[in-house]
CSV table of C-alpha atoms in Angstrom, one decimal:
chain,number,residue,atom,x,y,z
L,3,MET,CA,-69.1,-14.3,-30.4
L,4,ALA,CA,-66.6,-14.6,-27.1
L,5,THR,CA,-62.9,-13.6,-27.4
L,6,ILE,CA,-61.4,-16.7,-27.9
L,7,SER,CA,-58.5,-17.0,-24.7
L,8,SER,CA,-55.4,-18.7,-26.6
L,9,ILE,CA,-55.0,-18.4,-30.3
L,10,GLY,CA,-55.3,-21.5,-32.8
L,11,VAL,CA,-58.7,-22.9,-30.3
L,12,GLY,CA,-61.1,-21.7,-32.6
L,13,SER,CA,-59.6,-22.7,-36.1
L,14,GLN,CA,-57.4,-26.0,-34.7
L,15,LEU,CA,-54.4,-23.9,-36.7
L,16,PRO,CA,-51.1,-24.6,-34.6
L,17,LEU,CA,-50.7,-20.2,-34.4
L,18,ASN,CA,-49.3,-20.2,-30.9
L,19,THR,CA,-46.6,-22.5,-31.9
L,20,LEU,CA,-46.0,-20.3,-35.2
L,21,LEU,CA,-46.0,-16.9,-32.7
L,22,ASP,CA,-43.6,-18.2,-30.5
L,23,ASN,CA,-41.0,-19.8,-33.7
L,24,LEU,CA,-41.2,-16.4,-35.2
L,25,ARG,CA,-40.4,-14.8,-31.6
L,26,LYS,CA,-37.1,-17.2,-31.8
L,27,VAL,CA,-36.2,-15.8,-35.5
L,28,GLU,CA,-35.8,-12.3,-34.1
L,29,ASN,CA,-34.9,-12.8,-30.9
L,30,VAL,CA,-31.3,-14.3,-33.0
L,31,GLN,CA,-30.5,-9.8,-33.5
L,32,LEU,CA,-30.8,-9.7,-29.6
L,33,GLU,CA,-28.9,-12.8,-29.2
L,34,LEU,CA,-25.9,-11.1,-31.7
L,35,ILE,CA,-26.2,-7.7,-29.4
L,36,GLN,CA,-25.2,-9.9,-26.8
L,37,ALA,CA,-22.8,-11.7,-27.6
L,38,LYS,CA,-21.0,-8.5,-28.5
L,39,ILE,CA,-21.7,-7.1,-24.6
L,40,ASP,CA,-20.6,-10.5,-22.9
L,41,ALA,CA,-16.8,-10.1,-25.0
L,42,ASN,CA,-16.8,-6.9,-24.2
L,43,THR,CA,-17.6,-6.6,-20.7
L,44,ASN,CA,-15.1,-10.1,-21.2
L,45,ARG,CA,-13.0,-7.7,-23.0
L,46,ILE,CA,-13.2,-5.4,-19.6
L,47,SER,CA,-12.1,-8.2,-17.1
L,48,ALA,CA,-9.4,-8.7,-19.6
L,49,TYR,CA,-7.9,-5.8,-19.6
L,50,GLY,CA,-8.1,-5.7,-15.5
L,51,LYS,CA,-6.3,-8.7,-15.3
L,52,LEU,CA,-2.9,-7.2,-17.5
L,53,LYS,CA,-2.6,-4.0,-15.6
L,54,SER,CA,-2.5,-6.0,-12.4
L,55,ALA,CA,0.0,-8.8,-14.4
L,56,ILE,CA,1.9,-4.7,-15.4
L,57,THR,CA,1.1,-3.1,-11.7
L,58,ASN,CA,3.5,-6.3,-10.5
L,59,VAL,CA,6.6,-5.9,-12.8
L,60,GLN,CA,6.6,-1.9,-12.2
L,61,SER,CA,6.7,-2.4,-8.2
L,62,THR,CA,9.3,-5.6,-8.5
L,63,ALA,CA,10.7,-3.3,-11.1
L,64,GLU,CA,10.2,-0.3,-8.8
L,65,THR,CA,12.3,-2.5,-5.6
L,66,LEU,CA,15.4,-2.5,-7.9
L,67,SER,CA,15.4,1.2,-8.9
L,68,LYS,CA,15.9,1.4,-4.6
L,69,ALA,CA,19.3,1.8,-2.6
L,70,GLN,CA,17.6,0.0,-0.4
L,71,THR,CA,18.0,-2.7,-2.1
L,72,TYR,CA,22.4,-3.4,-1.9
L,73,GLY,CA,24.5,-3.5,-0.3
L,74,ALA,CA,22.7,-5.4,2.3
L,75,VAL,CA,24.4,-6.7,5.5
L,76,LYS,CA,24.6,-9.4,8.2
L,77,THR,CA,25.8,-8.8,11.6
L,78,ASN,CA,25.8,-10.4,14.6
L,79,ALA,CA,27.5,-9.4,18.7
L,80,SER,CA,28.8,-11.7,21.2
L,81,SER,CA,27.3,-10.6,23.5
L,82,ASP,CA,23.5,-9.1,24.6
L,83,ALA,CA,25.0,-5.6,25.7
L,84,ALA,CA,24.1,-4.7,22.3
L,85,THR,CA,22.3,-5.2,19.5
L,86,VAL,CA,24.0,-4.5,15.7
L,87,LYS,CA,21.6,-3.9,12.7
L,88,GLY,CA,23.0,-2.7,9.1
L,89,ILE,CA,21.0,-0.9,7.6
L,90,SER,CA,22.7,-0.6,3.6
L,91,HIS,CA,26.2,-0.3,2.5
L,92,ALA,CA,27.9,-0.4,5.3
L,93,SER,CA,31.7,-2.5,4.9
L,94,PRO,CA,31.9,-5.7,6.2
L,95,GLY,CA,34.6,-5.7,9.2
L,96,HIS,CA,35.0,-6.4,12.9
L,97,TYR,CA,34.6,-3.9,15.4
L,98,GLU,CA,35.6,-4.7,19.0
L,99,LEU,CA,33.2,-2.7,21.7
L,100,THR,CA,33.1,-2.3,25.3
L,101,ILE,CA,30.4,0.0,27.2
L,102,ASP,CA,32.4,2.2,29.8
L,103,HIS,CA,28.4,3.5,30.8
L,104,LEU,CA,25.2,4.2,29.2
L,105,ALA,CA,23.4,7.3,27.9
L,106,SER,CA,21.0,8.3,30.6
L,107,ALA,CA,18.5,11.1,31.1
L,108,GLN,CA,19.1,13.4,33.9
L,109,THR,CA,16.1,14.1,36.6
L,110,LEU,CA,15.0,16.9,38.8
L,111,THR,CA,12.3,16.1,42.3
L,112,MET,CA,11.0,18.7,44.2
L,113,THR,CA,10.6,18.7,48.0
L,114,ALA,CA,7.0,16.8,49.0
L,115,GLN,CA,4.0,18.8,49.5
L,116,SER,CA,0.9,17.8,51.6
L,117,SER,CA,-1.0,18.1,48.6
L,118,ARG,CA,-1.4,18.2,44.6
L,119,THR,CA,-3.9,20.9,44.0
L,120,ASP,CA,-2.8,23.6,47.2
L,121,ALA,CA,-1.3,27.4,44.8
L,122,LEU,CA,2.2,28.1,45.5
L,123,GLY,CA,2.2,31.7,45.4
L,124,ASN,CA,0.8,33.5,42.8
L,125,ASP,CA,1.3,34.3,39.7
L,126,GLY,CA,5.1,33.9,38.4
L,127,THR,CA,7.4,33.0,35.6
L,128,ILE,CA,9.3,29.5,35.2
L,129,THR,CA,12.5,29.8,32.6
L,130,ILE,CA,13.4,26.7,32.2
L,131,THR,CA,17.0,26.8,30.3
L,132,LEU,CA,19.2,23.9,29.2
L,133,ALA,CA,22.5,22.6,28.5
L,134,ASN,CA,22.9,22.9,24.7
L,135,GLY,CA,21.1,26.8,25.7
L,136,LYS,CA,17.5,26.2,25.2
L,137,GLU,CA,15.6,28.3,27.4
L,138,HIS,CA,11.4,28.6,27.7
L,139,THR,CA,9.6,30.5,29.5
L,140,LEU,CA,5.6,29.9,31.3
L,141,ASP,CA,4.1,32.6,32.7
L,142,LEU,CA,2.3,31.6,35.1
L,143,SER,CA,-0.2,35.2,35.5
L,144,GLY,CA,-3.4,33.7,36.4
L,145,GLN,CA,-2.9,30.4,36.3
L,146,ASP,CA,-3.2,27.5,38.3
L,147,THR,CA,0.3,27.2,40.5
L,148,SER,CA,-0.8,23.6,42.2
L,149,LEU,CA,1.7,20.7,41.4
L,150,GLN,CA,-0.8,19.8,39.0
L,151,GLY,CA,-0.9,23.0,37.7
L,152,ILE,CA,2.5,23.2,37.5
L,153,MET,CA,3.1,19.3,35.9
L,154,LYS,CA,0.2,20.1,33.3
L,155,ALA,CA,2.0,23.5,31.7
L,156,ILE,CA,5.1,21.6,31.7
L,157,ASN,CA,4.1,18.4,29.4
L,158,ALA,CA,1.4,21.2,27.5
L,159,SER,CA,4.9,22.6,26.1
L,160,PRO,CA,7.0,19.8,24.1
L,161,ASP,CA,9.5,22.3,23.2
L,162,ILE,CA,10.4,23.0,26.8
L,163,GLY,CA,12.3,19.9,26.6
L,164,VAL,CA,11.7,18.0,30.0
L,165,THR,CA,8.2,16.2,31.0
L,166,ALA,CA,6.6,16.5,34.4
L,167,THR,CA,4.9,14.3,37.2
L,168,ILE,CA,3.7,13.3,40.7
L,169,ILE,CA,5.3,11.0,42.4
L,170,ASN,CA,3.2,10.3,45.5
L,171,ASN,CA,6.3,8.9,48.3
L,172,GLY,CA,3.9,7.0,50.6
L,173,ASN,CA,4.7,9.7,53.1
L,174,THR,CA,0.6,10.8,55.2
L,175,THR,CA,2.5,13.7,56.1
L,176,ASN,CA,4.1,15.0,52.8
L,177,PRO,CA,3.8,12.8,49.8
L,178,TYR,CA,3.6,14.8,46.6
L,179,GLN,CA,6.9,15.3,44.8
L,180,LEU,CA,7.0,16.8,41.5
L,181,GLN,CA,9.3,15.5,39.5
L,182,LEU,CA,11.3,16.8,35.9
L,183,ASN,CA,12.6,14.6,33.2
L,184,ALA,CA,15.0,15.4,30.5
L,185,ARG,CA,13.2,14.2,27.6
L,186,ASP,CA,16.0,13.2,25.8
L,187,THR,CA,19.5,11.3,26.9
L,188,GLY,CA,22.6,12.8,27.1
L,189,GLU,CA,24.1,16.0,29.1
L,190,GLN,CA,23.5,18.5,26.5
L,191,SER,CA,19.6,17.4,27.0
L,192,ALA,CA,19.9,18.3,30.5
L,193,VAL,CA,18.2,21.3,32.7
L,194,SER,CA,21.1,23.8,33.7
L,195,LYS,CA,19.1,26.2,34.9
L,196,ILE,CA,15.5,26.8,36.1
L,197,ARG,CA,14.5,30.6,37.3
L,198,VAL,CA,11.4,31.1,38.6
L,199,GLN,CA,10.1,34.6,39.2
L,200,GLY,CA,7.3,36.8,40.6
L,201,ASN,CA,6.7,34.2,43.3
L,202,GLU,CA,8.5,33.5,46.1
L,203,THR,CA,7.7,30.5,47.3
L,204,LEU,CA,7.4,28.7,44.2
L,205,GLU,CA,11.0,30.8,43.3
L,206,ASN,CA,11.5,28.5,46.7
L,207,LEU,CA,11.0,25.0,45.4
L,208,LEU,CA,10.9,24.6,42.2
L,209,SER,CA,15.0,26.9,41.5
L,210,PHE,CA,17.7,25.3,40.7
L,211,THR,CA,21.4,26.2,38.9
L,212,SER,CA,23.3,23.0,37.7
L,213,GLU,CA,27.3,22.2,39.2
L,214,ASN,CA,28.0,23.5,35.6
L,215,SER,CA,26.5,27.0,35.5
L,216,THR,CA,27.5,29.9,36.3
L,217,ASN,CA,24.9,30.6,39.4
L,218,ASP,CA,25.3,34.7,38.0
L,219,ASP,CA,21.5,35.0,39.2
L,220,ASN,CA,22.0,33.9,43.2
L,221,ALA,CA,19.2,31.6,42.7
L,222,PRO,CA,19.2,28.8,45.2
L,223,LEU,CA,21.7,25.5,44.7
L,224,GLY,CA,19.5,21.8,45.6
L,225,ALA,CA,15.9,23.5,45.6
L,226,LEU,CA,15.4,20.4,43.3
L,227,SER,CA,17.4,16.6,43.7
L,228,GLU,CA,19.5,15.6,40.3
L,229,LYS,CA,20.0,12.8,39.4
L,230,ALA,CA,22.4,13.9,36.9
L,231,ALA,CA,21.8,12.9,33.1
L,232,THR,CA,25.4,11.3,31.9
L,233,ASP,CA,27.0,10.4,27.9
L,234,ALA,CA,27.1,7.2,27.1
L,235,GLN,CA,31.6,6.6,26.9
L,236,PHE,CA,32.0,3.1,24.9
L,237,THR,CA,35.3,1.7,22.6
L,238,LEU,CA,35.3,0.5,19.7
L,239,ASN,CA,38.2,-1.1,17.5
L,240,GLY,CA,40.2,1.4,20.3
L,241,ILE,CA,38.6,4.6,19.2
L,242,THR,CA,37.2,5.6,22.8
L,243,ILE,CA,33.9,7.9,22.0
L,244,HIS,CA,30.8,9.6,23.9
L,245,SER,CA,28.0,9.5,22.3
L,246,ALA,CA,24.5,11.6,24.1
L,247,LYS,CA,21.9,8.8,22.8
L,248,ASN,CA,22.1,5.0,23.6
L,249,VAL,CA,21.3,4.1,20.1
L,250,LEU,CA,24.4,4.7,17.3
L,251,LYS,CA,23.2,5.2,13.9
L,252,ASN,CA,26.7,7.0,12.6
L,253,THR,CA,29.6,6.5,14.5
L,254,VAL,CA,30.2,3.6,12.0
L,255,ASP,CA,28.9,3.9,8.6
L,256,GLY,CA,25.8,1.6,7.8
L,257,LEU,CA,25.1,0.3,11.1
L,258,GLU,CA,23.2,1.0,13.7
L,259,ILE,CA,24.4,-0.5,16.9
L,260,THR,CA,22.7,-0.1,20.7
L,261,LEU,CA,24.7,-0.3,23.3
L,262,ASN,CA,22.1,-2.4,25.6
L,263,LYS,CA,24.2,-2.2,28.9
L,264,VAL,CA,28.0,-1.8,30.0
L,265,SER,CA,30.4,-4.4,29.2
L,266,ALA,CA,34.4,-4.3,30.2
L,267,ASP,CA,34.6,-7.5,28.6
L,268,PRO,CA,34.9,-7.1,24.7
L,269,ILE,CA,32.0,-8.0,22.8
L,270,LEU,CA,33.2,-9.1,18.8
L,271,ILE,CA,30.6,-7.6,16.4
L,272,ASN,CA,31.3,-9.4,12.7
L,273,VAL,CA,29.7,-8.0,9.7
L,274,GLU,CA,29.8,-9.3,6.2
L,275,ARG,CA,27.6,-8.8,3.0
L,276,ASP,CA,24.7,-9.7,1.9
L,277,ASN,CA,23.5,-11.2,-0.5
L,278,ASP,CA,19.8,-12.6,-0.6
L,279,VAL,CA,17.8,-9.0,-0.6
L,280,THR,CA,19.1,-8.7,-4.3
L,281,THR,CA,18.7,-12.0,-5.6
L,282,LYS,CA,15.0,-11.7,-4.0
L,283,ALA,CA,14.3,-8.0,-5.4
L,284,ILE,CA,15.8,-9.6,-8.7
L,285,GLN,CA,13.6,-13.3,-9.1
L,286,ASP,CA,10.8,-11.8,-8.0
L,287,PHE,CA,11.0,-8.9,-10.9
L,288,VAL,CA,11.7,-12.1,-13.0
L,289,SER,CA,8.8,-14.7,-11.6
L,290,ALA,CA,6.5,-10.5,-12.3
L,291,TYR,CA,8.0,-10.3,-15.6
L,292,ASN,CA,6.9,-14.1,-17.0
L,293,ALA,CA,3.9,-13.9,-14.4
L,294,LEU,CA,2.8,-11.7,-17.2
L,295,ASN,CA,3.9,-13.3,-19.9
L,296,ASP,CA,1.6,-15.6,-19.0
L,297,THR,CA,-1.1,-13.6,-18.7
L,298,ALA,CA,0.0,-12.3,-21.7
L,299,ARG,CA,-0.4,-15.5,-23.7
L,300,ASN,CA,-4.6,-16.7,-22.0
L,301,LEU,CA,-5.6,-12.9,-22.8
L,302,THR,CA,-4.8,-13.8,-26.6
L,303,ALA,CA,-4.7,-17.6,-27.1
L,304,TYR,CA,-6.6,-18.3,-30.1
L,305,ASN,CA,-7.7,-22.2,-30.2
L,306,VAL,CA,-7.5,-23.5,-34.2
L,307,GLU,CA,-9.8,-26.5,-33.1
L,308,GLN,CA,-12.1,-25.3,-31.8
L,309,LYS,CA,-12.2,-21.6,-33.7
L,310,THR,CA,-12.7,-19.9,-30.8
L,311,ALA,CA,-10.8,-16.0,-29.6
L,312,SER,CA,-9.6,-15.2,-25.8
L,313,ALA,CA,-10.9,-12.1,-24.9
L,314,LEU,CA,-7.5,-10.2,-26.6
L,315,THR,CA,-7.2,-11.5,-29.3
L,316,GLY,CA,-5.8,-9.5,-31.7
L,317,ASP,CA,-6.2,-6.4,-29.5
L,318,SER,CA,-2.5,-4.5,-29.8
L,319,ILE,CA,-2.4,-3.2,-26.3
L,320,VAL,CA,-1.0,-6.8,-25.4
L,321,ARG,CA,1.4,-6.2,-27.4
L,322,ARG,CA,2.7,-3.1,-28.0
L,323,ALA,CA,2.8,-3.5,-23.6
L,324,GLN,CA,4.8,-6.5,-24.1
L,325,ASN,CA,7.3,-4.5,-26.9
L,326,SER,CA,7.6,-1.8,-24.4
L,327,LEU,CA,8.8,-3.8,-21.3
L,328,ARG,CA,10.9,-5.7,-23.3
L,329,LYS,CA,12.6,-2.8,-24.9
L,330,ALA,CA,12.8,-1.3,-21.5
L,331,ILE,CA,15.5,-5.3,-20.3
L,332,ASP,CA,16.5,-5.5,-23.4
L,333,GLN,CA,18.4,-2.2,-23.2
L,334,ASN,CA,22.3,-2.3,-23.4
L,335,VAL,CA,24.5,-0.1,-20.3
L,336,ASP,CA,27.0,2.1,-22.3
L,337,GLN,CA,30.0,0.9,-19.6
L,338,GLY,CA,30.8,-1.8,-17.5
L,339,GLN,CA,31.6,-5.1,-17.4
L,340,LEU,CA,27.7,-6.0,-17.0
L,341,ARG,CA,26.3,-4.2,-20.2
L,342,SER,CA,23.2,-7.0,-20.3
L,343,LEU,CA,21.0,-9.5,-18.4
L,344,ASN,CA,22.9,-12.5,-20.0
L,345,SER,CA,26.1,-10.9,-18.5
L,346,ILE,CA,24.4,-11.0,-15.1
L,347,GLY,CA,23.0,-14.5,-15.1
L,348,ILE,CA,19.7,-13.5,-16.5
L,349,SER,CA,19.0,-15.3,-20.7
L,350,THR,CA,15.4,-15.1,-22.6
L,351,ASP,CA,13.9,-19.0,-23.5
L,352,PRO,CA,13.1,-18.7,-26.8
L,353,LYS,CA,10.4,-20.9,-27.0
L,354,THR,CA,8.6,-18.5,-24.0
L,355,GLY,CA,10.5,-15.1,-24.0
L,356,ASN,CA,10.3,-15.7,-20.2
L,357,LEU,CA,14.0,-15.2,-18.9
L,358,VAL,CA,15.5,-17.8,-16.9
L,359,ILE,CA,17.9,-17.0,-14.1
L,360,ASN,CA,21.2,-19.3,-14.0
L,361,SER,CA,21.7,-18.6,-9.9
L,362,GLU,CA,25.7,-19.6,-10.2
L,363,ARG,CA,26.2,-17.1,-12.2
L,364,LEU,CA,23.9,-14.4,-9.9
L,365,ASN,CA,25.5,-15.4,-7.9
L,366,ALA,CA,29.6,-15.2,-8.5
L,367,VAL,CA,28.5,-11.9,-10.2
L,368,LEU,CA,26.8,-10.6,-6.8
L,369,ALA,CA,30.2,-12.1,-4.5
L,370,GLU,CA,32.6,-10.6,-7.3
L,371,LYS,CA,30.8,-7.1,-8.5
L,372,PRO,CA,27.6,-5.7,-6.5
L,373,ALA,CA,28.5,-2.2,-7.2
L,374,GLU,CA,28.3,-2.9,-11.1
L,375,VAL,CA,25.1,-5.1,-10.1
L,376,GLU,CA,23.8,-1.9,-8.2
L,377,SER,CA,24.3,0.0,-11.3
L,378,PHE,CA,22.9,-2.1,-13.8
L,379,PHE,CA,19.5,-2.6,-12.1
L,380,GLY,CA,19.7,0.4,-10.4
L,381,GLY,CA,19.2,4.3,-9.6
L,382,ALA,CA,17.5,6.7,-12.0
L,383,THR,CA,19.2,5.6,-15.4
L,384,GLY,CA,19.0,1.2,-14.3
L,385,LEU,CA,16.4,-1.1,-15.7
L,386,GLY,CA,14.5,-0.8,-12.7
L,387,ALA,CA,14.1,2.9,-13.5
L,388,ARG,CA,13.4,2.2,-16.9
L,389,VAL,CA,11.2,-0.7,-17.1
L,390,HIS,CA,9.4,1.0,-14.0
L,391,LYS,CA,8.6,5.0,-16.9
L,392,ALA,CA,7.1,1.8,-19.2
L,393,ALA,CA,4.7,0.1,-17.4
L,394,ASP,CA,3.3,3.2,-16.0
L,395,GLU,CA,2.2,4.6,-19.8
L,396,TYR,CA,0.4,1.3,-19.5
L,397,VAL,CA,-1.0,1.1,-15.3
L,398,LYS,CA,-1.3,4.6,-14.3
L,399,SER,CA,-4.5,6.7,-14.0
L,400,ASP,CA,-5.5,8.0,-17.5
L,401,GLY,CA,-2.7,5.2,-19.2
L,402,PHE,CA,-3.5,3.1,-22.4
L,403,ILE,CA,-5.7,0.5,-20.1
L,404,ASP,CA,-7.5,2.6,-18.5
L,405,ASN,CA,-8.5,4.2,-21.9
L,406,ALA,CA,-9.9,1.1,-23.1
L,407,GLN,CA,-11.3,-0.1,-20.6
L,408,ALA,CA,-13.1,3.7,-20.9
L,409,GLY,CA,-14.3,2.6,-24.4
L,410,ALA,CA,-15.0,-1.0,-23.8
L,411,GLU,CA,-17.6,0.2,-21.4
L,412,ARG,CA,-18.3,3.1,-23.8
L,413,THR,CA,-19.4,0.5,-26.1
L,414,ASN,CA,-21.7,-1.8,-23.3
L,415,LYS,CA,-23.8,1.5,-23.0
L,416,THR,CA,-24.1,1.5,-26.0
L,417,LEU,CA,-25.7,-1.8,-26.6
L,418,ASP,CA,-27.5,-1.2,-23.7
L,419,LYS,CA,-29.6,1.4,-25.1
L,420,GLN,CA,-29.1,-1.1,-28.9
L,421,TYR,CA,-30.9,-4.1,-27.2
L,422,LEU,CA,-33.7,-2.8,-24.9
L,423,ALA,CA,-34.4,-1.2,-28.5
L,424,THR,CA,-34.5,-3.9,-30.1
L,425,GLU,CA,-36.3,-5.7,-27.3
L,426,ASP,CA,-39.6,-3.4,-27.4
L,427,ARG,CA,-39.7,-3.3,-31.1
L,428,ILE,CA,-39.2,-7.1,-31.7
L,429,GLU,CA,-42.4,-7.0,-28.3
L,430,GLY,CA,-43.8,-4.5,-30.5
L,431,LYS,CA,-43.7,-7.3,-33.5
L,432,ILE,CA,-44.8,-9.8,-31.5
L,433,GLU,CA,-47.8,-8.6,-30.0
L,434,ILE,CA,-49.1,-7.3,-34.0
L,435,LEU,CA,-49.1,-10.9,-35.3
L,436,ARG,CA,-50.8,-12.1,-32.1
L,437,LYS,CA,-53.2,-9.6,-32.6
L,438,GLN,CA,-53.7,-10.8,-36.6
L,439,PHE,CA,-53.4,-14.8,-35.5
L,440,GLN,CA,-56.9,-13.7,-32.5
L,441,GLN,CA,-58.4,-12.3,-35.7
L,442,LEU,CA,-57.7,-15.7,-38.2
L,443,ASP,CA,-58.9,-18.2,-35.4
L,444,VAL,CA,-61.8,-15.9,-35.1
L,445,MET,CA,-62.3,-16.1,-38.8
L,446,VAL,CA,-61.5,-19.1,-39.6
L,447,ASN,CA,-63.6,-20.0,-36.1
L,448,GLN,CA,-66.8,-18.6,-37.9
L,449,MET,CA,-66.2,-20.1,-41.1
L,450,GLU,CA,-66.2,-23.0,-39.4
L,451,GLY,CA,-69.2,-22.6,-38.2
L,452,ILE,CA,-71.6,-21.5,-40.5
L,453,SER,CA,-69.6,-24.1,-43.3
L,454,SER,CA,-71.0,-26.4,-41.1
L,455,TYR,CA,-74.8,-24.8,-40.5
L,456,LEU,CA,-74.8,-24.8,-44.7
L,457,THR,CA,-74.1,-28.8,-44.6
L,458,GLN,CA,-76.8,-28.8,-41.8
L,459,GLN,CA,-80.1,-27.0,-44.1
L,460,LEU,CA,-78.3,-28.7,-47.0
L,461,SER,CA,-78.5,-32.1,-45.7
L,462,MET,CA,-82.6,-31.5,-43.9
L,463,LEU,CA,-83.0,-30.8,-48.3
L,464,GLY,CA,-81.9,-33.9,-49.2
L,465,ASN,CA,-84.4,-35.5,-46.7
L,466,THR,CA,-87.6,-33.3,-47.6
L,467,LYS,CA,-87.0,-34.1,-50.7
L,468,SER,CA,-86.8,-37.6,-50.5
L,469,GLY,CA,-89.5,-37.9,-48.2
L,470,GLN,CA,-91.6,-36.9,-51.1
């Protein structure tokens, strides 16, 4: 008998439907495993959201712990002849500045030459001495002694204190001039002496002794023309000051003053406290902490009406993280007038646990007690450092959250294997049933054929008897 391609055709029994229903029953096991995989995947994603929220709290806490978050100042100058920038912890005050002259760098220029590539004698050494006593020697033995070669040798030695370039002056006969420029401004960074030995040609062109140096070697004076270096000279609140640089970082504590141009007219500089940086740091911390609370609520919420849980409902890691951070925040300071967040103007909403800023109180405390605010939040033992440390236990590599994620990922790998094994087992079972149903279909079909044959034979036998 031919093979029946669709079971139940021969027997007219609903064997395909029965087999599909049996598969659905077996697949319930797969659905349960997949539900566990999905829940675990959601848990892994939720851990990532929790870690991100705690990391934001840690980042803002770190800002609170840093000294530059406090003592910021606003500055302004009455003229563009000077630029003033507050660095940190500058004392508020008023300054009057006049600028007599700016600091400049020395420039030395060689007499013009006809070629930039022709050798200027052979070999020799060049010793360059700065006014500050630093000395550097270049050995030209077997080296290029042309203008170009000397320029490259000097520029290849950054410690020498000068840079070299070749200027084309446009002259048709002798257009090339070697120029040496001090790397830094100020008289002490200038070249005081250049001594050439072992190369008479180069000695006559490059030797130099400044007017302020002793000419103990009888070196030629003026072989190089000089634009002398100068120190800046200015008067600040009646005090005459000299500086090798035009950017003054140590003249007034906490201020950086840049001298831009000479000004005989007094430049008025005003410095006042700027609490905006500190205020923003506190606001950012409060916002990050409240965002963490919102994230924690969403990740652990349970819908009573729908009886549905969130990804981390019942997971202790969320509660432990919140408790650790809250403990670090609520720890009071042992001394000073500002001992708690409440004393600074930050309270806790009893319904949500979120922090609430009383801006009026905070601004008043920052204006009246800036040093105590810094002591409360900043430094190695302040609130910022405590919160940073507490958060680190959860967000660091191999911390609590990473370990929880790793555990969930391992569980998913086990569930994936279980799913595949169960799927294979179900397919095997269904295949066995399919073959059994096919055999049943064939058997029923055969029995129906025999039944039909017997019925036909009996009918014919009856007809024969009735005809006799």
